[in-house]
Amino acid sequence: MFASVVAVATAAASGYFAVGGVLTPGALVPGGDATAARVFAAYMSARGVVLLGALLLCAALRAWRPLALVLALNAAVQAVDALIGVVRHEPAQAIGPACFALLLAAAAVLLERTRR
């Protein structure tokens, strides 16, 4: 149950940023309305949507082992996002992804332990 809740929360939050990155990148970062920034945001969002889709599909199908892997991969992505926030000295962009990384990793570990 915890893994499913984390999966849905991650999909909601990350989905918001993925869609926002395509539709209005300027609202997310300064200068985001430039053509290059819009194209880059679209490519990044496409990858995020596929990963989030896999997360929701595995949770809906109750495919627990693949779900644990997708949760772990999402945790790694969020950890890298947090690192980028730290390097850029942006606390909100570091703390938010770090919290998600911890929740996702915990969900992956708990799910894998309960499946054994």
Tab-separated table of N, CA and C in Angstrom:
chain	number	residue	atom	x	y	z
A	1	MET	N	0.820	-1.193	0.000
A	1	MET	CA	0.000	0.000	0.000
A	1	MET	C	0.867	1.262	0.000
A	2	PHE	N	1.927	1.278	0.824
A	2	PHE	CA	2.827	2.430	0.901
A	2	PHE	C	3.439	2.710	-0.467
A	3	ALA	N	3.868	1.656	-1.159
A	3	ALA	CA	4.485	1.829	-2.477
A	3	ALA	C	3.499	2.437	-3.467
A	4	SER	N	2.254	2.019	-3.414
A	4	SER	CA	1.248	2.570	-4.329
A	4	SER	C	0.981	4.041	-4.038
A	5	VAL	N	0.921	4.400	-2.769
A	5	VAL	CA	0.695	5.803	-2.395
A	5	VAL	C	1.869	6.656	-2.862
A	6	VAL	N	3.088	6.169	-2.660
A	6	VAL	CA	4.270	6.905	-3.105
A	6	VAL	C	4.273	7.022	-4.631
A	7	ALA	N	3.886	5.953	-5.315
A	7	ALA	CA	3.839	5.977	-6.782
A	7	ALA	C	2.861	7.036	-7.279
A	8	VAL	N	1.688	7.081	-6.696
A	8	VAL	CA	0.675	8.058	-7.119
A	8	VAL	C	1.119	9.481	-6.780
A	9	ALA	N	1.671	9.688	-5.601
A	9	ALA	CA	2.136	11.028	-5.214
A	9	ALA	C	3.257	11.501	-6.133
A	10	THR	N	4.163	10.606	-6.468
A	10	THR	CA	5.260	10.951	-7.369
A	10	THR	C	4.737	11.280	-8.756
A	11	ALA	N	3.802	10.476	-9.234
A	11	ALA	CA	3.229	10.730	-10.559
A	11	ALA	C	2.520	12.075	-10.603
A	12	ALA	N	1.813	12.418	-9.542
A	12	ALA	CA	1.093	13.695	-9.502
A	12	ALA	C	2.067	14.871	-9.508
A	13	ALA	N	3.043	14.826	-8.632
A	13	ALA	CA	3.990	15.947	-8.530
A	13	ALA	C	4.876	16.039	-9.767
A	14	SER	N	5.452	14.931	-10.171
A	14	SER	CA	6.339	14.952	-11.336
A	14	SER	C	5.553	15.203	-12.618
A	15	GLY	N	4.352	14.687	-12.675
A	15	GLY	CA	3.507	14.929	-13.839
A	15	GLY	C	3.209	16.402	-14.021
A	16	TYR	N	2.969	17.086	-12.908
A	16	TYR	CA	2.729	18.530	-12.952
A	16	TYR	C	3.915	19.255	-13.590
A	17	PHE	N	5.128	18.918	-13.150
A	17	PHE	CA	6.317	19.570	-13.687
A	17	PHE	C	6.591	19.154	-15.125
A	18	ALA	N	6.303	17.904	-15.473
A	18	ALA	CA	6.514	17.447	-16.846
A	18	ALA	C	5.597	18.203	-17.809
A	19	VAL	N	4.334	18.305	-17.461
A	19	VAL	CA	3.386	19.021	-18.321
A	19	VAL	C	3.714	20.515	-18.336
A	20	GLY	N	4.022	21.067	-17.178
A	20	GLY	CA	4.401	22.479	-17.110
A	20	GLY	C	5.649	22.787	-17.906
A	21	GLY	N	6.600	21.848	-17.921
A	21	GLY	CA	7.830	22.042	-18.681
A	21	GLY	C	7.587	22.115	-20.173
A	22	VAL	N	6.565	21.433	-20.645
A	22	VAL	CA	6.242	21.472	-22.072
A	22	VAL	C	5.380	22.687	-22.403
A	23	LEU	N	4.355	22.922	-21.599
A	23	LEU	CA	3.405	23.985	-21.917
A	23	LEU	C	3.932	25.385	-21.623
A	24	THR	N	4.525	25.560	-20.443
A	24	THR	CA	5.011	26.887	-20.045
A	24	THR	C	6.338	26.782	-19.305
A	25	PRO	N	7.419	26.467	-20.031
A	25	PRO	CA	8.713	26.336	-19.346
A	25	PRO	C	9.161	27.622	-18.672
A	26	GLY	N	8.712	28.769	-19.176
A	26	GLY	CA	9.080	30.037	-18.569
A	26	GLY	C	8.530	30.202	-17.168
A	27	ALA	N	7.451	29.480	-16.854
A	27	ALA	CA	6.885	29.553	-15.514
A	27	ALA	C	7.729	28.766	-14.513
A	28	LEU	N	8.510	27.819	-15.016
A	28	LEU	CA	9.327	26.982	-14.132
A	28	LEU	C	10.721	27.548	-13.918
A	29	VAL	N	11.301	28.116	-14.962
A	29	VAL	CA	12.649	28.685	-14.852
A	29	VAL	C	12.740	29.965	-15.668
A	30	PRO	N	13.527	30.927	-15.230
A	30	PRO	CA	13.706	32.157	-16.003
A	30	PRO	C	14.312	31.846	-17.374
A	31	GLY	N	13.818	32.498	-18.396
A	31	GLY	CA	14.332	32.287	-19.743
A	31	GLY	C	13.798	31.037	-20.402
A	32	GLY	N	12.854	30.388	-19.755
A	32	GLY	CA	12.335	29.128	-20.263
A	32	GLY	C	11.461	29.247	-21.490
A	33	ASP	N	11.137	30.475	-21.890
A	33	ASP	CA	10.303	30.657	-23.074
A	33	ASP	C	11.106	30.645	-24.365
A	34	ALA	N	12.430	30.594	-24.289
A	34	ALA	CA	13.262	30.532	-25.486
A	34	ALA	C	13.015	29.209	-26.204
A	35	THR	N	13.187	29.211	-27.507
A	35	THR	CA	12.919	28.014	-28.311
A	35	THR	C	13.745	26.827	-27.835
A	36	ALA	N	15.018	27.014	-27.586
A	36	ALA	CA	15.878	25.907	-27.151
A	36	ALA	C	15.405	25.332	-25.818
A	37	ALA	N	15.007	26.215	-24.918
A	37	ALA	CA	14.526	25.748	-23.616
A	37	ALA	C	13.227	24.966	-23.769
A	38	ARG	N	12.351	25.397	-24.656
A	38	ARG	CA	11.073	24.687	-24.878
A	38	ARG	C	11.322	23.301	-25.467
A	39	VAL	N	12.251	23.202	-26.417
A	39	VAL	CA	12.555	21.902	-27.028
A	39	VAL	C	13.179	20.975	-25.994
A	40	PHE	N	14.131	21.490	-25.217
A	40	PHE	CA	14.763	20.675	-24.181
A	40	PHE	C	13.736	20.220	-23.155
A	41	ALA	N	12.849	21.113	-22.750
A	41	ALA	CA	11.806	20.759	-21.782
A	41	ALA	C	10.895	19.677	-22.344
A	42	ALA	N	10.589	19.745	-23.621
A	42	ALA	CA	9.735	18.726	-24.240
A	42	ALA	C	10.410	17.356	-24.217
A	43	TYR	N	11.696	17.310	-24.557
A	43	TYR	CA	12.420	16.035	-24.524
A	43	TYR	C	12.480	15.470	-23.101
A	44	MET	N	12.779	16.315	-22.143
A	44	MET	CA	12.867	15.856	-20.749
A	44	MET	C	11.505	15.399	-20.233
A	45	SER	N	10.471	16.111	-20.606
A	45	SER	CA	9.123	15.756	-20.168
A	45	SER	C	8.678	14.433	-20.765
A	46	ALA	N	9.038	14.191	-22.023
A	46	ALA	CA	8.673	12.918	-22.661
A	46	ALA	C	9.261	11.744	-21.888
A	47	ARG	N	10.485	11.865	-21.466
A	47	ARG	CA	11.123	10.791	-20.694
A	47	ARG	C	10.444	10.622	-19.335
A	48	GLY	N	10.110	11.739	-18.720
A	48	GLY	CA	9.432	11.683	-17.428
A	48	GLY	C	8.060	11.041	-17.521
A	49	VAL	N	7.330	11.354	-18.564
A	49	VAL	CA	5.988	10.789	-18.738
A	49	VAL	C	6.064	9.267	-18.903
A	50	VAL	N	7.042	8.791	-19.652
A	50	VAL	CA	7.193	7.338	-19.839
A	50	VAL	C	7.522	6.663	-18.507
A	51	LEU	N	8.437	7.236	-17.746
A	51	LEU	CA	8.809	6.658	-16.454
A	51	LEU	C	7.634	6.686	-15.486
A	52	LEU	N	6.901	7.786	-15.461
A	52	LEU	CA	5.743	7.881	-14.575
A	52	LEU	C	4.621	6.952	-15.034
A	53	GLY	N	4.469	6.809	-16.337
A	53	GLY	CA	3.472	5.867	-16.860
A	53	GLY	C	3.776	4.447	-16.425
A	54	ALA	N	5.044	4.074	-16.484
A	54	ALA	CA	5.452	2.736	-16.042
A	54	ALA	C	5.172	2.557	-14.553
A	55	LEU	N	5.408	3.591	-13.790
A	55	LEU	CA	5.159	3.552	-12.351
A	55	LEU	C	3.690	3.279	-12.058
A	56	LEU	N	2.815	4.032	-12.716
A	56	LEU	CA	1.378	3.863	-12.493
A	56	LEU	C	0.868	2.531	-13.042
A	57	LEU	N	1.388	2.111	-14.193
A	57	LEU	CA	0.967	0.839	-14.779
A	57	LEU	C	1.351	-0.334	-13.882
A	58	CYS	N	2.572	-0.342	-13.390
A	58	CYS	CA	3.013	-1.427	-12.502
A	58	CYS	C	2.188	-1.457	-11.214
A	59	ALA	N	1.872	-0.283	-10.687
A	59	ALA	CA	1.059	-0.228	-9.467
A	59	ALA	C	-0.352	-0.734	-9.753
A	60	ALA	N	-0.929	-0.327	-10.880
A	60	ALA	CA	-2.287	-0.751	-11.221
A	60	ALA	C	-2.357	-2.253	-11.475
A	61	LEU	N	-1.334	-2.802	-12.102
A	61	LEU	CA	-1.303	-4.241	-12.397
A	61	LEU	C	-0.822	-5.079	-11.217
A	62	ARG	N	-0.420	-4.407	-10.174
A	62	ARG	CA	0.146	-5.080	-8.997
A	62	ARG	C	1.349	-5.946	-9.372
A	63	ALA	N	2.144	-5.414	-10.283
A	63	ALA	CA	3.391	-6.052	-10.701
A	63	ALA	C	4.474	-5.552	-9.753
A	64	TRP	N	4.567	-6.203	-8.592
A	64	TRP	CA	5.359	-5.670	-7.490
A	64	TRP	C	6.859	-5.636	-7.767
A	65	ARG	N	7.398	-6.658	-8.354
A	65	ARG	CA	8.845	-6.661	-8.606
A	65	ARG	C	9.223	-5.570	-9.612
A	66	PRO	N	8.528	-5.484	-10.765
A	66	PRO	CA	8.838	-4.363	-11.667
A	66	PRO	C	8.572	-3.002	-11.020
A	67	LEU	N	7.542	-2.915	-10.181
A	67	LEU	CA	7.250	-1.651	-9.506
A	67	LEU	C	8.415	-1.250	-8.602
A	68	ALA	N	8.994	-2.198	-7.899
A	68	ALA	CA	10.143	-1.895	-7.035
A	68	ALA	C	11.302	-1.342	-7.864
A	69	LEU	N	11.523	-1.921	-9.037
A	69	LEU	CA	12.591	-1.425	-9.911
A	69	LEU	C	12.289	-0.010	-10.397
A	70	VAL	N	11.076	0.242	-10.829
A	70	VAL	CA	10.712	1.577	-11.316
A	70	VAL	C	10.785	2.595	-10.178
A	71	LEU	N	10.371	2.202	-8.978
A	71	LEU	CA	10.499	3.091	-7.818
A	71	LEU	C	11.963	3.440	-7.562
A	72	ALA	N	12.830	2.431	-7.645
A	72	ALA	CA	14.259	2.660	-7.419
A	72	ALA	C	14.845	3.572	-8.502
A	73	LEU	N	14.436	3.367	-9.749
A	73	LEU	CA	14.912	4.239	-10.829
A	73	LEU	C	14.428	5.673	-10.630
A	74	ASN	N	13.181	5.826	-10.225
A	74	ASN	CA	12.654	7.165	-9.940
A	74	ASN	C	13.401	7.806	-8.780
A	75	ALA	N	13.761	7.008	-7.779
A	75	ALA	CA	14.531	7.534	-6.647
A	75	ALA	C	15.880	8.059	-7.123
A	76	ALA	N	16.510	7.328	-8.033
A	76	ALA	CA	17.803	7.769	-8.567
A	76	ALA	C	17.654	9.082	-9.340
A	77	VAL	N	16.608	9.199	-10.140
A	77	VAL	CA	16.365	10.442	-10.883
A	77	VAL	C	16.151	11.604	-9.920
A	78	GLN	N	15.353	11.389	-8.882
A	78	GLN	CA	15.092	12.456	-7.907
A	78	GLN	C	16.365	12.825	-7.143
A	79	ALA	N	17.211	11.844	-6.860
A	79	ALA	CA	18.473	12.134	-6.164
A	79	ALA	C	19.372	13.017	-7.035
A	80	VAL	N	19.419	12.735	-8.330
A	80	VAL	CA	20.207	13.577	-9.239
A	80	VAL	C	19.594	14.977	-9.319
A	81	ASP	N	18.262	15.055	-9.364
A	81	ASP	CA	17.604	16.368	-9.352
A	81	ASP	C	17.967	17.153	-8.090
A	82	ALA	N	17.993	16.473	-6.956
A	82	ALA	CA	18.357	17.130	-5.697
A	82	ALA	C	19.799	17.626	-5.753
A	83	LEU	N	20.677	16.828	-6.324
A	83	LEU	CA	22.075	17.227	-6.458
A	83	LEU	C	22.202	18.480	-7.330
A	84	ILE	N	21.436	18.536	-8.390
A	84	ILE	CA	21.439	19.729	-9.248
A	84	ILE	C	20.985	20.947	-8.448
A	85	GLY	N	19.955	20.778	-7.623
A	85	GLY	CA	19.491	21.874	-6.775
A	85	GLY	C	20.559	22.338	-5.802
A	86	VAL	N	21.311	21.399	-5.247
A	86	VAL	CA	22.388	21.745	-4.314
A	86	VAL	C	23.485	22.524	-5.041
A	87	VAL	N	23.896	22.018	-6.202
A	87	VAL	CA	24.957	22.674	-6.968
A	87	VAL	C	24.545	24.089	-7.378
A	88	ARG	N	23.267	24.269	-7.685
A	88	ARG	CA	22.773	25.590	-8.106
A	88	ARG	C	22.395	26.479	-6.915
A	89	HIS	N	22.586	25.970	-5.703
A	89	HIS	CA	22.268	26.722	-4.480
A	89	HIS	C	20.799	27.138	-4.438
A	90	GLU	N	19.918	26.220	-4.810
A	90	GLU	CA	18.478	26.460	-4.797
A	90	GLU	C	17.827	25.463	-3.832
A	91	PRO	N	17.578	25.888	-2.602
A	91	PRO	CA	17.070	24.973	-1.576
A	91	PRO	C	15.782	24.244	-1.971
A	92	ALA	N	14.834	24.946	-2.554
A	92	ALA	CA	13.571	24.290	-2.914
A	92	ALA	C	13.791	23.190	-3.948
A	93	GLN	N	14.705	23.417	-4.891
A	93	GLN	CA	14.990	22.418	-5.918
A	93	GLN	C	15.874	21.300	-5.393
A	94	ALA	N	16.403	21.456	-4.200
A	94	ALA	CA	17.192	20.391	-3.581
A	94	ALA	C	16.352	19.600	-2.577
A	95	ILE	N	15.597	20.305	-1.759
A	95	ILE	CA	14.849	19.649	-0.684
A	95	ILE	C	13.689	18.813	-1.216
A	96	GLY	N	12.914	19.359	-2.143
A	96	GLY	CA	11.770	18.623	-2.697
A	96	GLY	C	12.173	17.293	-3.318
A	97	PRO	N	13.098	17.310	-4.282
A	97	PRO	CA	13.523	16.048	-4.878
A	97	PRO	C	14.203	15.100	-3.873
A	98	ALA	N	14.913	15.656	-2.905
A	98	ALA	CA	15.554	14.788	-1.896
A	98	ALA	C	14.506	14.043	-1.085
A	99	CYS	N	13.425	14.742	-0.727
A	99	CYS	CA	12.334	14.082	0.015
A	99	CYS	C	11.697	12.983	-0.826
A	100	PHE	N	11.432	13.285	-2.102
A	100	PHE	CA	10.863	12.267	-2.983
A	100	PHE	C	11.829	11.097	-3.156
A	101	ALA	N	13.118	11.379	-3.282
A	101	ALA	CA	14.103	10.303	-3.442
A	101	ALA	C	14.073	9.361	-2.240
A	102	LEU	N	14.000	9.938	-1.045
A	102	LEU	CA	13.951	9.108	0.163
A	102	LEU	C	12.671	8.269	0.218
A	103	LEU	N	11.540	8.884	-0.087
A	103	LEU	CA	10.269	8.149	-0.074
A	103	LEU	C	10.261	7.043	-1.125
A	104	LEU	N	10.734	7.357	-2.314
A	104	LEU	CA	10.759	6.360	-3.380
A	104	LEU	C	11.692	5.201	-3.044
A	105	ALA	N	12.856	5.511	-2.521
A	105	ALA	CA	13.799	4.457	-2.138
A	105	ALA	C	13.227	3.594	-1.018
A	106	ALA	N	12.606	4.236	-0.035
A	106	ALA	CA	11.995	3.479	1.065
A	106	ALA	C	10.885	2.576	0.547
A	107	ALA	N	10.073	3.088	-0.364
A	107	ALA	CA	8.989	2.280	-0.930
A	107	ALA	C	9.553	1.088	-1.706
A	108	ALA	N	10.617	1.313	-2.468
A	108	ALA	CA	11.226	0.221	-3.235
A	108	ALA	C	11.783	-0.854	-2.309
A	109	VAL	N	12.470	-0.434	-1.254
A	109	VAL	CA	13.063	-1.392	-0.305
A	109	VAL	C	11.972	-2.159	0.423
A	110	LEU	N	10.965	-1.453	0.929
A	110	LEU	CA	9.869	-2.118	1.646
A	110	LEU	C	9.117	-3.078	0.751
A	111	LEU	N	8.883	-2.678	-0.475
A	111	LEU	CA	8.163	-3.544	-1.410
A	111	LEU	C	8.969	-4.790	-1.714
A	112	GLU	N	10.243	-4.620	-1.920
A	112	GLU	CA	11.093	-5.784	-2.212
A	112	GLU	C	11.196	-6.717	-1.013
A	113	ARG	N	11.268	-6.162	0.179
A	113	ARG	CA	11.340	-7.001	1.394
A	113	ARG	C	10.051	-7.778	1.626
A	114	THR	N	8.906	-7.153	1.372
A	114	THR	CA	7.636	-7.850	1.608
A	114	THR	C	7.363	-8.898	0.541
A	115	ARG	N	7.992	-8.780	-0.602
A	115	ARG	CA	7.793	-9.760	-1.687
A	115	ARG	C	8.630	-11.002	-1.470
A	116	ARG	N	9.649	-10.955	-0.621
A	116	ARG	CA	10.546	-12.105	-0.407
A	116	ARG	C	9.987	-13.059	0.593
